[in-house]
CSV table of C-alpha atoms in Angstrom, one decimal:
chain,number,residue,atom,x,y,z
A,1,ASP,CA,5.6,10.8,-10.1
A,2,GLN,CA,7.1,8.1,-11.0
A,3,GLN,CA,9.7,7.2,-7.5
A,4,VAL,CA,8.8,3.7,-8.0
A,5,LYS,CA,8.4,2.2,-11.1
A,6,GLN,CA,7.4,-1.3,-12.5
A,7,ASN,CA,8.3,-1.7,-16.1
A,8,SER,CA,6.5,-5.0,-16.8
A,9,PRO,CA,2.8,-5.2,-16.0
A,10,SER,CA,2.1,-8.5,-16.6
A,11,LEU,CA,4.4,-11.8,-16.6
A,12,SER,CA,3.4,-15.4,-17.3
A,13,VAL,CA,5.2,-18.5,-15.5
A,14,GLN,CA,5.0,-22.2,-16.1
A,15,GLU,CA,4.1,-23.8,-12.7
A,16,GLY,CA,7.3,-25.1,-11.1
A,17,ARG,CA,9.5,-22.7,-12.5
A,18,ILE,CA,11.1,-19.5,-11.4
A,19,SER,CA,9.2,-16.0,-11.7
A,20,ILE,CA,11.1,-12.7,-11.3
A,21,LEU,CA,9.4,-9.7,-10.9
A,22,ASN,CA,10.9,-6.2,-10.8
A,23,CYS,CA,11.4,-2.9,-9.5
A,24,ASP,CA,13.0,0.2,-9.8
A,25,TYR,CA,13.3,3.5,-7.7
A,26,THR,CA,14.8,6.7,-8.1
A,27,ASN,CA,14.6,8.3,-4.8
A,28,SER,CA,17.9,7.3,-2.7
A,29,MET,CA,15.9,8.7,0.6
A,30,PHE,CA,14.1,5.3,0.8
A,31,ASP,CA,15.3,3.1,2.9
A,32,TYR,CA,12.2,0.5,3.3
A,33,PHE,CA,10.9,-1.7,0.8
A,34,LEU,CA,8.4,-3.7,0.2
A,35,TRP,CA,6.1,-6.3,-1.6
A,36,TYR,CA,2.7,-6.4,-1.6
A,37,LYS,CA,0.4,-9.3,-3.1
A,38,LYS,CA,-3.3,-7.8,-4.4
A,39,TYR,CA,-6.3,-10.3,-5.4
A,40,PRO,CA,-9.4,-8.8,-7.2
A,41,ALA,CA,-11.5,-6.7,-4.7
A,42,GLU,CA,-9.4,-7.4,-1.7
A,43,GLY,CA,-6.7,-5.2,-0.3
A,44,PRO,CA,-3.0,-5.3,-0.5
A,45,THR,CA,-1.2,-8.4,1.4
A,46,PHE,CA,2.3,-7.9,2.8
A,47,LEU,CA,4.5,-10.6,1.4
A,48,ILE,CA,8.0,-9.4,2.1
A,49,SER,CA,10.2,-6.9,2.9
A,50,ILE,CA,14.1,-5.4,3.1
A,51,SER,CA,15.5,-3.0,4.8
A,52,SER,CA,18.4,-0.6,2.6
A,53,ILE,CA,21.1,-1.8,4.2
A,54,LYS,CA,20.5,-5.9,3.3
A,55,ASP,CA,21.0,-7.0,-0.4
A,56,LYS,CA,18.7,-10.5,0.0
A,57,ASN,CA,16.4,-11.3,2.3
A,58,GLU,CA,14.7,-14.6,2.0
A,59,ASP,CA,11.4,-16.1,3.4
A,60,GLY,CA,10.2,-19.5,1.9
A,61,ARG,CA,9.7,-19.7,-1.7
A,62,PHE,CA,10.2,-15.7,-1.4
A,63,THR,CA,13.6,-14.2,-1.8
A,64,VAL,CA,13.6,-10.2,-2.4
A,65,PHE,CA,17.2,-9.0,-3.8
A,66,LEU,CA,18.1,-5.6,-3.3
A,67,ASN,CA,20.8,-3.6,-5.7
A,68,LYS,CA,21.3,-0.1,-3.9
A,69,SER,CA,23.7,1.4,-6.8
A,70,ALA,CA,21.0,0.5,-9.2
A,71,LYS,CA,18.2,1.1,-7.3
A,72,HIS,CA,16.7,-2.0,-8.6
A,73,LEU,CA,14.9,-5.0,-6.5
A,74,SER,CA,13.4,-7.7,-7.3
A,75,LEU,CA,11.0,-10.5,-6.4
A,76,HIS,CA,12.0,-14.4,-7.0
A,77,ILE,CA,9.1,-16.6,-6.3
A,78,VAL,CA,10.5,-20.6,-6.5
A,79,PRO,CA,8.9,-22.7,-7.4
A,80,SER,CA,5.6,-20.4,-8.8
A,81,GLN,CA,2.1,-22.2,-8.1
A,82,PRO,CA,-1.0,-21.1,-9.7
A,83,GLY,CA,-2.1,-19.8,-6.3
A,84,ASP,CA,0.4,-17.1,-6.9
A,85,SER,CA,-1.6,-15.9,-9.5
A,86,ALA,CA,-1.8,-11.7,-8.9
A,87,VAL,CA,-1.1,-8.7,-8.5
A,88,TYR,CA,2.4,-7.7,-7.4
A,89,PHE,CA,3.3,-4.2,-6.2
A,90,CYS,CA,6.2,-2.9,-5.2
A,91,ALA,CA,6.5,0.0,-2.6
A,92,ALA,CA,9.1,2.2,-1.0
A,93,SER,CA,9.1,3.9,2.2
A,94,ALA,CA,11.7,6.8,3.5
A,95,TYR,CA,11.7,7.0,7.6
A,96,LEU,CA,12.6,10.6,7.5
A,97,GLU,CA,9.8,11.5,5.1
A,98,GLY,CA,7.5,10.4,7.4
A,99,GLY,CA,7.0,6.5,6.4
A,100,LYS,CA,4.4,6.7,3.7
A,101,LEU,CA,4.3,4.1,1.0
A,102,ILE,CA,5.4,4.9,-2.5
A,103,PHE,CA,3.6,2.2,-5.1
A,104,GLY,CA,4.6,1.0,-8.1
A,105,GLN,CA,1.9,0.5,-10.9
A,106,GLY,CA,2.2,-3.7,-10.3
A,107,THR,CA,2.8,-6.4,-12.3
A,108,GLU,CA,0.0,-9.0,-12.9
A,109,LEU,CA,1.6,-12.6,-12.2
A,110,SER,CA,-0.2,-15.7,-14.0
A,111,VAL,CA,1.5,-18.7,-13.6
A,112,LYS,CA,-0.3,-21.4,-15.4
A,113,PRO,CA,-0.5,-25.3,-14.8
B,1,GLU,CA,-4.7,-13.1,13.0
B,2,PRO,CA,-5.2,-9.3,13.4
B,3,GLU,CA,-6.6,-7.6,10.5
B,4,VAL,CA,-8.0,-4.5,9.4
B,5,THR,CA,-11.4,-4.1,8.4
B,6,GLN,CA,-13.0,-1.6,6.3
B,7,THR,CA,-16.6,-0.6,6.2
B,8,PRO,CA,-18.8,-0.4,4.1
B,9,SER,CA,-17.5,-2.7,1.3
B,10,HIS,CA,-19.2,-0.5,-1.0
B,11,GLN,CA,-20.5,3.3,-0.9
B,12,VAL,CA,-22.6,4.8,-3.9
B,13,THR,CA,-23.2,8.8,-3.4
B,14,GLN,CA,-24.6,11.2,-5.1
B,15,MET,CA,-22.2,14.1,-6.7
B,16,GLY,CA,-21.9,17.0,-3.4
B,17,GLN,CA,-22.6,14.7,-1.0
B,18,GLU,CA,-20.5,13.8,2.1
B,19,VAL,CA,-19.3,10.3,2.9
B,20,ILE,CA,-17.5,8.7,5.7
B,21,LEU,CA,-15.4,5.5,5.2
B,22,ARG,CA,-14.6,3.9,8.5
B,23,CYS,CA,-11.7,2.0,9.4
B,24,VAL,CA,-10.8,-0.5,12.5
B,25,PRO,CA,-7.2,-0.8,12.6
B,26,ILE,CA,-5.1,-3.3,14.1
B,27,SER,CA,-5.6,-2.9,17.6
B,28,ASN,CA,-2.0,-2.4,19.1
B,29,HIS,CA,-0.8,-0.3,16.0
B,30,LEU,CA,0.1,3.2,16.7
B,31,TYR,CA,0.0,4.4,13.1
B,32,PHE,CA,-2.9,4.8,10.7
B,33,TYR,CA,-2.9,5.6,6.9
B,34,TRP,CA,-5.6,6.4,4.1
B,35,TYR,CA,-4.7,5.5,0.6
B,36,ARG,CA,-6.3,5.1,-2.5
B,37,GLN,CA,-6.3,3.8,-6.0
B,38,ILE,CA,-8.2,5.0,-9.0
B,39,LEU,CA,-9.3,2.5,-11.3
B,40,GLY,CA,-6.6,1.3,-13.5
B,41,GLN,CA,-3.9,3.8,-11.6
B,42,LYS,CA,-1.1,3.3,-9.5
B,43,VAL,CA,-2.2,3.0,-5.5
B,44,GLU,CA,-1.7,6.9,-4.1
B,45,PHE,CA,-0.9,8.0,-0.3
B,46,LEU,CA,-3.3,10.3,1.4
B,47,VAL,CA,-2.5,10.9,5.0
B,48,SER,CA,-0.9,9.5,7.7
B,49,PHE,CA,-2.2,9.7,11.4
B,50,TYR,CA,-0.3,9.4,14.5
B,51,ASN,CA,-0.6,10.2,18.4
B,52,ASN,CA,-4.2,12.0,17.3
B,53,GLU,CA,-3.0,14.4,14.5
B,54,ILE,CA,-2.1,14.0,11.1
B,55,SER,CA,1.3,13.6,10.5
B,56,GLU,CA,1.8,13.9,6.8
B,57,LYS,CA,-0.5,14.2,3.8
B,58,SER,CA,-0.4,14.3,0.5
B,59,GLU,CA,-1.7,17.3,-2.2
B,60,ILE,CA,-4.8,15.1,-3.0
B,61,PHE,CA,-5.9,15.5,0.6
B,62,ASP,CA,-7.3,19.1,0.5
B,63,ASP,CA,-9.7,21.1,2.7
B,64,GLN,CA,-12.6,18.3,1.3
B,65,PHE,CA,-10.9,15.7,3.3
B,66,SER,CA,-10.6,15.2,7.1
B,67,VAL,CA,-9.6,12.1,9.2
B,68,GLU,CA,-10.6,11.6,13.0
B,69,ARG,CA,-9.8,8.4,15.2
B,70,PRO,CA,-13.7,9.1,17.4
B,71,ASP,CA,-12.5,6.0,19.7
B,72,GLY,CA,-10.0,3.8,20.6
B,73,SER,CA,-10.8,1.6,17.7
B,74,ASN,CA,-12.3,3.3,14.8
B,75,PHE,CA,-10.4,5.6,12.2
B,76,THR,CA,-12.4,7.1,9.9
B,77,LEU,CA,-12.1,9.4,6.7
B,78,LYS,CA,-14.8,11.9,5.5
B,79,ILE,CA,-15.1,13.5,2.4
B,80,ARG,CA,-17.3,16.6,2.7
B,81,SER,CA,-18.2,17.4,-0.8
B,82,THR,CA,-17.8,14.1,-3.0
B,83,LYS,CA,-16.5,14.7,-6.8
B,84,LEU,CA,-16.8,12.7,-9.6
B,85,GLU,CA,-13.1,12.3,-9.5
B,86,ASP,CA,-13.1,10.8,-5.9
B,87,SER,CA,-14.9,7.8,-7.5
B,88,ALA,CA,-11.6,5.3,-6.4
B,89,MET,CA,-11.0,2.5,-4.3
B,90,TYR,CA,-10.0,3.9,-0.5
B,91,PHE,CA,-8.0,1.6,1.7
B,92,CYS,CA,-7.2,1.9,5.1
B,93,ALA,CA,-3.8,0.5,6.4
B,94,SER,CA,-2.4,0.5,10.5
B,95,SER,CA,1.6,-0.1,11.1
B,96,LYS,CA,3.2,-0.6,14.7
B,97,GLY,CA,5.2,2.8,13.7
B,98,THR,CA,8.8,3.6,12.8
B,99,VAL,CA,10.7,3.4,16.2
B,100,ALA,CA,14.3,4.1,14.5
B,101,ARG,CA,15.6,4.8,11.1
B,102,LEU,CA,15.7,1.6,9.3
B,103,ALA,CA,13.0,0.1,11.4
B,104,LYS,CA,10.4,-2.0,10.1
B,105,ASN,CA,7.4,-0.4,8.9
B,106,ILE,CA,5.1,-3.0,7.3
B,107,GLN,CA,1.9,-1.7,6.6
B,108,TYR,CA,-1.0,-4.0,6.5
B,109,PHE,CA,-4.1,-2.9,4.4
B,110,GLY,CA,-7.8,-3.2,4.5
B,111,ALA,CA,-10.1,-4.9,1.7
B,112,GLY,CA,-11.2,-1.8,0.9
B,113,THR,CA,-14.1,0.7,0.4
B,114,ARG,CA,-15.4,1.5,-3.4
B,115,LEU,CA,-16.6,4.6,-3.3
B,116,SER,CA,-18.7,5.9,-6.5
B,117,VAL,CA,-19.7,9.0,-6.8
B,118,LEU,CA,-22.6,9.6,-9.3
């Protein structure tokens, strides 16, 4: 079951530069998309979300872009900071399918000073 | 800031034993969830719970699993007879709920319980 895919297992970025994390999905019923950040030995922490009626949502250094026709979303972090180093999970839900979250495999972001 | 709390943080058990994982969701939330993550794999949905009953469950959530909200604050996951393949991180999550299509359903997660079945 690969409804949500994050094809890059890892990403390394220099401090101050932009980090771009990508996510693809296949289920056209998904109507809400979320990004979670996870540190080792902790649970996923909600970062930012977007509903399918929008194509962009911004919160401080974090922006999520949604391209529905391509079934693709991305998370931009600008500027990247060493404290952003973590595993980032993309997740999607469909209200008509009960609202459960379907997660991608995660991308480990490393921001180097 | 309100948070989801899970106990214990680590549970070691022998195969065939029963375990109960406990969660205290955020107090004004109405929807409760259990997910698990086997080492090196995705976070997977197990079950959702609303209005004192299961609203959805995955194929993983077989007869060995059960959930309960025994009082106004706790939400538990019971595994009746643990198997080696039940070893995983188990995450509890809660959300305010989905009141309309496209409404926000932000789920907040606890720190997880690491279950080790020997």
